[in-house]
Structures are given as structure tokens and as C-alpha cells.
């Protein structure tokens, strides 16, 4: 029996609900921080 691999892609969403950026499942918070800061 194969294991089920669940992959959670991360998205940075603007205040109005638009996708600003897509991050791979392996992205860490540190990888995303510059984009999050820019979006604030």
C-alpha cells in the first residue's frame, strides 16, 4: 500500500483577496518573509 503524500502549496493573498505570490510546499517562513513585508 502506498503512502498518501499531501502537498500544501502556500499562497500570499492581498487584502482584497488577490493572489500575490505562490510558494512551493517546501518554502519556509524565512523564504516568504521579504514578500510578506513588501505586501504590508
PDB file of N, CA, C and O in Angstrom:
ATOM      1  N   UNK A   1       0.841  -1.181   0.000  1.00  0.00           N
ATOM      2  CA  UNK A   1       0.000   0.000   0.000  1.00  0.00           C
ATOM      3  C   UNK A   1       0.886   1.246   0.000  1.00  0.00           C
ATOM      4  O   UNK A   1       1.805   1.367   0.794  1.00  0.00           O
ATOM      5  N   UNK A   2       0.606   2.187  -0.898  1.00  0.00           N
ATOM      6  CA  UNK A   2       1.382   3.407  -0.995  1.00  0.00           C
ATOM      7  C   UNK A   2       0.925   4.430   0.035  1.00  0.00           C
ATOM      8  O   UNK A   2      -0.247   4.485   0.392  1.00  0.00           O
ATOM      9  N   UNK A   3       1.883   5.229   0.499  1.00  0.00           N
ATOM     10  CA  UNK A   3       1.537   6.325   1.396  1.00  0.00           C
ATOM     11  C   UNK A   3       0.945   7.464   0.589  1.00  0.00           C
ATOM     12  O   UNK A   3       1.372   7.728  -0.531  1.00  0.00           O
ATOM     13  N   UNK A   4       0.000   8.150   1.160  1.00  0.00           N
ATOM     14  CA  UNK A   4      -0.607   9.309   0.515  1.00  0.00           C
ATOM     15  C   UNK A   4       0.233  10.530   0.857  1.00  0.00           C
ATOM     16  O   UNK A   4       0.457  10.842   2.023  1.00  0.00           O
ATOM     17  N   UNK A   5       0.744  11.200  -0.157  1.00  0.00           N
ATOM     18  CA  UNK A   5       1.553  12.397   0.042  1.00  0.00           C
ATOM     19  C   UNK A   5       0.659  13.617  -0.161  1.00  0.00           C
ATOM     20  O   UNK A   5       0.078  13.800  -1.231  1.00  0.00           O
ATOM     21  N   UNK A   6       0.539  14.409   0.872  1.00  0.00           N
ATOM     22  CA  UNK A   6      -0.265  15.627   0.793  1.00  0.00           C
ATOM     23  C   UNK A   6       0.687  16.803   0.694  1.00  0.00           C
ATOM     24  O   UNK A   6       1.580  16.963   1.517  1.00  0.00           O
ATOM     25  N   UNK A   7       0.508  17.598  -0.329  1.00  0.00           N
ATOM     26  CA  UNK A   7       1.380  18.736  -0.567  1.00  0.00           C
ATOM     27  C   UNK A   7       0.561  20.010  -0.381  1.00  0.00           C
ATOM     28  O   UNK A   7      -0.459  20.212  -1.031  1.00  0.00           O
ATOM     29  N   UNK A   8       1.033  20.857   0.522  1.00  0.00           N
ATOM     30  CA  UNK A   8       0.341  22.107   0.787  1.00  0.00           C
ATOM     31  C   UNK A   8       1.108  23.255   0.158  1.00  0.00           C
ATOM     32  O   UNK A   8       2.137  23.679   0.662  1.00  0.00           O
ATOM     33  N   UNK A   9       0.608  23.755  -0.956  1.00  0.00           N
ATOM     34  CA  UNK A   9       1.184  24.928  -1.585  1.00  0.00           C
ATOM     35  C   UNK A   9       0.721  26.142  -0.798  1.00  0.00           C
ATOM     36  O   UNK A   9      -0.411  26.203  -0.348  1.00  0.00           O
ATOM     37  N   UNK A  10       1.629  27.104  -0.633  1.00  0.00           N
ATOM     38  CA  UNK A  10       1.319  28.302   0.145  1.00  0.00           C
ATOM     39  C   UNK A  10       1.085  29.457  -0.812  1.00  0.00           C
ATOM     40  O   UNK A  10       1.748  29.575  -1.834  1.00  0.00           O
ATOM     41  N   UNK A  11       0.146  30.323  -0.454  1.00  0.00           N
ATOM     42  CA  UNK A  11      -0.154  31.496  -1.262  1.00  0.00           C
ATOM     43  C   UNK A  11      -0.110  32.730  -0.392  1.00  0.00           C
ATOM     44  O   UNK A  11      -0.579  32.717   0.745  1.00  0.00           O
ATOM     45  N   UNK A  12       0.432  33.819  -0.951  1.00  0.00           N
ATOM     46  CA  UNK A  12       0.380  35.121  -0.303  1.00  0.00           C
ATOM     47  C   UNK A  12      -0.789  35.851  -0.942  1.00  0.00           C
ATOM     48  O   UNK A  12      -0.828  36.040  -2.154  1.00  0.00           O
ATOM     49  N   UNK A  13      -1.761  36.227  -0.111  1.00  0.00           N
ATOM     50  CA  UNK A  13      -3.009  36.827  -0.587  1.00  0.00           C
ATOM     51  C   UNK A  13      -3.064  38.281  -0.147  1.00  0.00           C
ATOM     52  O   UNK A  13      -2.774  38.603   0.999  1.00  0.00           O
ATOM     53  N   UNK A  14      -3.501  39.166  -1.050  1.00  0.00           N
ATOM     54  CA  UNK A  14      -3.635  40.584  -0.722  1.00  0.00           C
ATOM     55  C   UNK A  14      -4.874  40.816   0.131  1.00  0.00           C
ATOM     56  O   UNK A  14      -5.715  39.932   0.286  1.00  0.00           O
ATOM     57  N   UNK A  15      -4.987  42.034   0.636  1.00  0.00           N
ATOM     58  CA  UNK A  15      -6.146  42.399   1.465  1.00  0.00           C
ATOM     59  C   UNK A  15      -7.457  42.253   0.710  1.00  0.00           C
ATOM     60  O   UNK A  15      -8.494  41.973   1.302  1.00  0.00           O
ATOM     61  N   UNK A  16      -7.409  42.435  -0.607  1.00  0.00           N
ATOM     62  CA  UNK A  16      -8.644  42.320  -1.404  1.00  0.00           C
ATOM     63  C   UNK A  16      -8.854  40.922  -1.983  1.00  0.00           C
ATOM     64  O   UNK A  16      -9.748  40.705  -2.790  1.00  0.00           O
ATOM     65  N   UNK A  17      -8.027  39.983  -1.563  1.00  0.00           N
ATOM     66  CA  UNK A  17      -8.243  38.583  -1.934  1.00  0.00           C
ATOM     67  C   UNK A  17      -7.529  38.102  -3.180  1.00  0.00           C
ATOM     68  O   UNK A  17      -7.746  36.977  -3.611  1.00  0.00           O
ATOM     69  N   UNK A  18      -6.660  38.914  -3.750  1.00  0.00           N
ATOM     70  CA  UNK A  18      -5.913  38.505  -4.946  1.00  0.00           C
ATOM     71  C   UNK A  18      -4.640  37.754  -4.543  1.00  0.00           C
ATOM     72  O   UNK A  18      -4.002  38.086  -3.555  1.00  0.00           O
ATOM     73  N   UNK A  19      -4.286  36.781  -5.349  1.00  0.00           N
ATOM     74  CA  UNK A  19      -3.054  36.034  -5.097  1.00  0.00           C
ATOM     75  C   UNK A  19      -1.878  36.896  -5.534  1.00  0.00           C
ATOM     76  O   UNK A  19      -1.793  37.308  -6.683  1.00  0.00           O
ATOM     77  N   UNK A  20      -0.969  37.177  -4.594  1.00  0.00           N
ATOM     78  CA  UNK A  20       0.216  37.961  -4.894  1.00  0.00           C
ATOM     79  C   UNK A  20       1.390  37.076  -5.281  1.00  0.00           C
ATOM     80  O   UNK A  20       2.185  37.430  -6.143  1.00  0.00           O
ATOM     81  N   UNK A  21       1.496  35.919  -4.636  1.00  0.00           N
ATOM     82  CA  UNK A  21       2.608  35.020  -4.919  1.00  0.00           C
ATOM     83  C   UNK A  21       2.268  33.612  -4.461  1.00  0.00           C
ATOM     84  O   UNK A  21       1.554  33.421  -3.497  1.00  0.00           O
ATOM     85  N   UNK A  22       2.808  32.655  -5.189  1.00  0.00           N
ATOM     86  CA  UNK A  22       2.658  31.231  -4.857  1.00  0.00           C
ATOM     87  C   UNK A  22       4.006  30.719  -4.385  1.00  0.00           C
ATOM     88  O   UNK A  22       5.032  31.006  -4.987  1.00  0.00           O
ATOM     89  N   UNK A  23       4.007  29.952  -3.301  1.00  0.00           N
ATOM     90  CA  UNK A  23       5.223  29.379  -2.749  1.00  0.00           C
ATOM     91  C   UNK A  23       5.137  27.865  -2.793  1.00  0.00           C
ATOM     92  O   UNK A  23       4.076  27.292  -2.568  1.00  0.00           O
ATOM     93  N   UNK A  24       6.263  27.237  -3.053  1.00  0.00           N
ATOM     94  CA  UNK A  24       6.338  25.785  -3.050  1.00  0.00           C
ATOM     95  C   UNK A  24       6.084  25.256  -1.637  1.00  0.00           C
ATOM     96  O   UNK A  24       6.302  25.963  -0.655  1.00  0.00           O
ATOM     97  N   UNK A  25       5.629  24.017  -1.515  1.00  0.00           N
ATOM     98  CA  UNK A  25       5.370  23.431  -0.197  1.00  0.00           C
ATOM     99  C   UNK A  25       6.595  23.417   0.717  1.00  0.00           C
ATOM    100  O   UNK A  25       6.462  23.427   1.927  1.00  0.00           O
ATOM    101  N   UNK A  26       7.772  23.418   0.127  1.00  0.00           N
ATOM    102  CA  UNK A  26       8.994  23.368   0.927  1.00  0.00           C
ATOM    103  C   UNK A  26       9.452  24.748   1.398  1.00  0.00           C
ATOM    104  O   UNK A  26      10.424  24.843   2.151  1.00  0.00           O
ATOM    105  N   UNK A  27       8.771  25.817   0.989  1.00  0.00           N
ATOM    106  CA  UNK A  27       9.157  27.173   1.393  1.00  0.00           C
ATOM    107  C   UNK A  27       8.965  27.346   2.893  1.00  0.00           C
ATOM    108  O   UNK A  27       7.983  26.886   3.468  1.00  0.00           O
ATOM    109  N   UNK A  28       9.927  28.005   3.502  1.00  0.00           N
ATOM    110  CA  UNK A  28       9.850  28.274   4.937  1.00  0.00           C
ATOM    111  C   UNK A  28       9.336  29.693   5.157  1.00  0.00           C
ATOM    112  O   UNK A  28       9.256  30.497   4.222  1.00  0.00           O
ATOM    113  N   UNK A  29       9.025  30.011   6.395  1.00  0.00           N
ATOM    114  CA  UNK A  29       8.580  31.363   6.733  1.00  0.00           C
ATOM    115  C   UNK A  29       9.665  32.379   6.378  1.00  0.00           C
ATOM    116  O   UNK A  29       9.363  33.469   5.897  1.00  0.00           O
ATOM    117  N   UNK A  30      10.928  32.012   6.579  1.00  0.00           N
ATOM    118  CA  UNK A  30      12.034  32.904   6.236  1.00  0.00           C
ATOM    119  C   UNK A  30      12.098  33.162   4.735  1.00  0.00           C
ATOM    120  O   UNK A  30      12.425  34.271   4.304  1.00  0.00           O
ATOM    121  N   UNK A  31      11.757  32.160   3.933  1.00  0.00           N
ATOM    122  CA  UNK A  31      11.729  32.328   2.479  1.00  0.00           C
ATOM    123  C   UNK A  31      10.638  33.319   2.057  1.00  0.00           C
ATOM    124  O   UNK A  31      10.798  34.065   1.090  1.00  0.00           O
ATOM    125  N   UNK A  32       9.540  33.299   2.771  1.00  0.00           N
ATOM    126  CA  UNK A  32       8.382  34.118   2.406  1.00  0.00           C
ATOM    127  C   UNK A  32       8.415  35.520   3.001  1.00  0.00           C
ATOM    128  O   UNK A  32       7.728  36.412   2.522  1.00  0.00           O
ATOM    129  N   UNK A  33       9.220  35.719   4.037  1.00  0.00           N
ATOM    130  CA  UNK A  33       9.202  36.974   4.788  1.00  0.00           C
ATOM    131  C   UNK A  33       9.394  38.226   3.935  1.00  0.00           C
ATOM    132  O   UNK A  33       8.635  39.189   4.091  1.00  0.00           O
ATOM    133  N   UNK A  34      10.357  38.277   3.019  1.00  0.00           N
ATOM    134  CA  UNK A  34      10.516  39.506   2.213  1.00  0.00           C
ATOM    135  C   UNK A  34       9.261  39.862   1.410  1.00  0.00           C
ATOM    136  O   UNK A  34       8.886  41.041   1.319  1.00  0.00           O
ATOM    137  N   UNK A  35       8.601  38.860   0.873  1.00  0.00           N
ATOM    138  CA  UNK A  35       7.378  39.108   0.098  1.00  0.00           C
ATOM    139  C   UNK A  35       6.227  39.540   0.999  1.00  0.00           C
ATOM    140  O   UNK A  35       5.424  40.393   0.622  1.00  0.00           O
ATOM    141  N   UNK A  36       6.168  38.972   2.188  1.00  0.00           N
ATOM    142  CA  UNK A  36       5.128  39.366   3.149  1.00  0.00           C
ATOM    143  C   UNK A  36       5.341  40.809   3.595  1.00  0.00           C
ATOM    144  O   UNK A  36       4.400  41.604   3.613  1.00  0.00           O
ATOM    145  N   UNK A  37       6.599  41.153   3.905  1.00  0.00           N
ATOM    146  CA  UNK A  37       6.903  42.525   4.311  1.00  0.00           C
ATOM    147  C   UNK A  37       6.550  43.514   3.205  1.00  0.00           C
ATOM    148  O   UNK A  37       6.002  44.588   3.460  1.00  0.00           O
ATOM    149  N   UNK A  38       6.855  43.168   1.952  1.00  0.00           N
ATOM    150  CA  UNK A  38       6.564  44.048   0.818  1.00  0.00           C
ATOM    151  C   UNK A  38       5.060  44.238   0.628  1.00  0.00           C
ATOM    152  O   UNK A  38       4.617  45.286   0.159  1.00  0.00           O
ATOM    153  N   UNK A  39       4.287  43.222   0.983  1.00  0.00           N
ATOM    154  CA  UNK A  39       2.838  43.296   0.792  1.00  0.00           C
ATOM    155  C   UNK A  39       2.126  44.087   1.888  1.00  0.00           C
ATOM    156  O   UNK A  39       0.986  44.503   1.703  1.00  0.00           O
ATOM    157  N   UNK A  40       2.807  44.319   3.000  1.00  0.00           N
ATOM    158  CA  UNK A  40       2.176  45.041   4.120  1.00  0.00           C
ATOM    159  C   UNK A  40       2.058  46.524   3.868  1.00  0.00           C
ATOM    160  O   UNK A  40       2.751  47.160   3.214  1.00  0.00           O
TER     161      UNK A  40
END
